[in-house]
PDB file of C-alpha atoms in Angstrom:
ATOM      1  CA  MET A   1     -35.174 233.464 192.899  1.00 81.00           C
ATOM      2  CA  ASN A   2     -38.178 231.595 194.338  1.00 85.00           C
ATOM      3  CA  GLU A   3     -36.474 231.580 197.738  1.00 88.00           C
ATOM      4  CA  SER A   4     -36.152 235.352 197.556  1.00 87.00           C
ATOM      5  CA  ILE A   5     -39.852 235.700 196.734  1.00 90.00           C
ATOM      6  CA  GLU A   6     -40.905 233.383 199.567  1.00 88.00           C
ATOM      7  CA  LYS A   7     -38.681 235.271 202.029  1.00 90.00           C
ATOM      8  CA  LEU A   8     -40.161 238.569 200.858  1.00 90.00           C
ATOM      9  CA  PHE A   9     -43.705 237.292 201.403  1.00 89.00           C
ATOM     10  CA  LYS A  10     -42.825 236.188 204.950  1.00 90.00           C
ATOM     11  CA  GLU A  11     -41.258 239.556 205.741  1.00 93.00           C
ATOM     12  CA  ASN A  12     -44.274 241.475 204.398  1.00 92.00           C
ATOM     13  CA  GLN A  13     -47.198 239.524 205.783  1.00 90.00           C
ATOM     14  CA  LYS A  14     -49.423 242.611 206.057  1.00 89.00           C
ATOM     15  CA  SER A  15     -49.070 243.416 202.360  1.00 87.00           C
ATOM     16  CA  LEU A  16     -49.642 239.783 201.511  1.00 84.00           C
ATOM     17  CA  ASP A  17     -52.825 239.727 203.598  1.00 83.00           C
ATOM     18  CA  GLU A  18     -54.024 242.877 201.823  1.00 82.00           C
ATOM     19  CA  TYR A  19     -53.332 241.259 198.478  1.00 77.00           C
ATOM     20  CA  ARG A  20     -55.446 238.285 199.449  1.00 80.00           C
ATOM     21  CA  ALA A  21     -58.323 240.397 200.766  1.00 75.00           C
ATOM     22  CA  LYS A  22     -58.528 243.380 198.456  1.00 73.00           C
ATOM     23  CA  GLU A  23     -58.769 242.647 194.772  1.00 72.00           C
ATOM     24  CA  LYS A  24     -58.806 246.351 193.896  1.00 69.00           C
ATOM     25  CA  LYS A  25     -55.376 246.845 195.474  1.00 77.00           C
ATOM     26  CA  ARG A  26     -53.801 243.757 193.941  1.00 80.00           C
ATOM     27  CA  SER A  27     -52.101 245.549 191.073  1.00 83.00           C
ATOM     28  CA  LYS A  28     -50.419 248.044 193.382  1.00 85.00           C
ATOM     29  CA  ILE A  29     -49.378 245.361 195.861  1.00 86.00           C
ATOM     30  CA  PHE A  30     -48.141 243.126 193.018  1.00 91.00           C
ATOM     31  CA  ASP A  31     -45.966 246.019 191.826  1.00 92.00           C
ATOM     32  CA  PHE A  32     -44.638 246.402 195.388  1.00 93.00           C
ATOM     33  CA  PHE A  33     -43.546 242.764 195.531  1.00 94.00           C
ATOM     34  CA  VAL A  34     -41.992 242.873 192.057  1.00 95.00           C
ATOM     35  CA  GLY A  35     -40.077 246.007 192.976  1.00 95.00           C
ATOM     36  CA  ARG A  36     -38.825 244.450 196.201  1.00 94.00           C
ATOM     37  CA  VAL A  37     -37.635 241.317 194.378  1.00 94.00           C
ATOM     38  CA  HIS A  38     -35.705 243.489 191.934  1.00 94.00           C
ATOM     39  CA  ALA A  39     -34.207 245.481 194.809  1.00 95.00           C
ATOM     40  CA  ASN A  40     -33.247 242.315 196.696  1.00 93.00           C
ATOM     41  CA  LEU A  41     -31.560 240.950 193.575  1.00 92.00           C
ATOM     42  CA  ASN A  42     -29.829 244.255 192.777  1.00 92.00           C
ATOM     43  CA  ASP A  43     -31.871 244.637 189.581  1.00 90.00           C
ATOM     44  CA  LEU A  44     -30.014 241.717 187.990  1.00 93.00           C
ATOM     45  CA  ALA A  45     -33.049 239.512 187.348  1.00 92.00           C
ATOM     46  CA  ASN A  46     -35.001 239.320 184.123  1.00 94.00           C
ATOM     47  CA  PRO A  47     -38.063 241.580 184.620  1.00 94.00           C
ATOM     48  CA  ASP A  48     -40.438 239.256 182.764  1.00 95.00           C
ATOM     49  CA  LEU A  49     -39.278 236.276 184.795  1.00 95.00           C
ATOM     50  CA  VAL A  50     -39.709 238.168 188.070  1.00 95.00           C
ATOM     51  CA  ASP A  51     -43.256 239.176 187.084  1.00 95.00           C
ATOM     52  CA  LYS A  52     -44.109 235.610 186.153  1.00 96.00           C
ATOM     53  CA  LEU A  53     -42.661 234.049 189.315  1.00 95.00           C
ATOM     54  CA  VAL A  54     -44.202 236.593 191.677  1.00 94.00           C
ATOM     55  CA  LYS A  55     -47.590 236.172 189.986  1.00 93.00           C
ATOM     56  CA  GLU A  56     -47.383 232.372 190.189  1.00 94.00           C
ATOM     57  CA  SER A  57     -46.326 232.514 193.831  1.00 93.00           C
ATOM     58  CA  LEU A  58     -49.148 234.871 194.760  1.00 90.00           C
ATOM     59  CA  GLU A  59     -51.697 232.723 192.938  1.00 89.00           C
ATOM     60  CA  LYS A  60     -50.512 229.652 194.881  1.00 90.00           C
ATOM     61  CA  LEU A  61     -50.908 231.519 198.148  1.00 83.00           C
ATOM     62  CA  LEU A  62     -54.418 232.654 197.221  1.00 80.00           C
ATOM     63  CA  LYS A  63     -55.468 229.054 196.736  1.00 83.00           C
ATOM     64  CA  LYS A  64     -54.418 228.108 200.274  1.00 70.00           C
TER      65      LYS A  64
END
């Protein structure tokens, strides 16, 4: 699943940049990424796990 998240971030660089820059939009952009992960995995992934992994991945990217 982490590979899917990383691929999604690479494909949506503009949204990722907005997430980094605009704290007020983070919730909406986070929801976008979570929704895309679910779509890419045909809604077969555990929703709580997807939320956790996307959040962790975004936090790592913010620290870069």
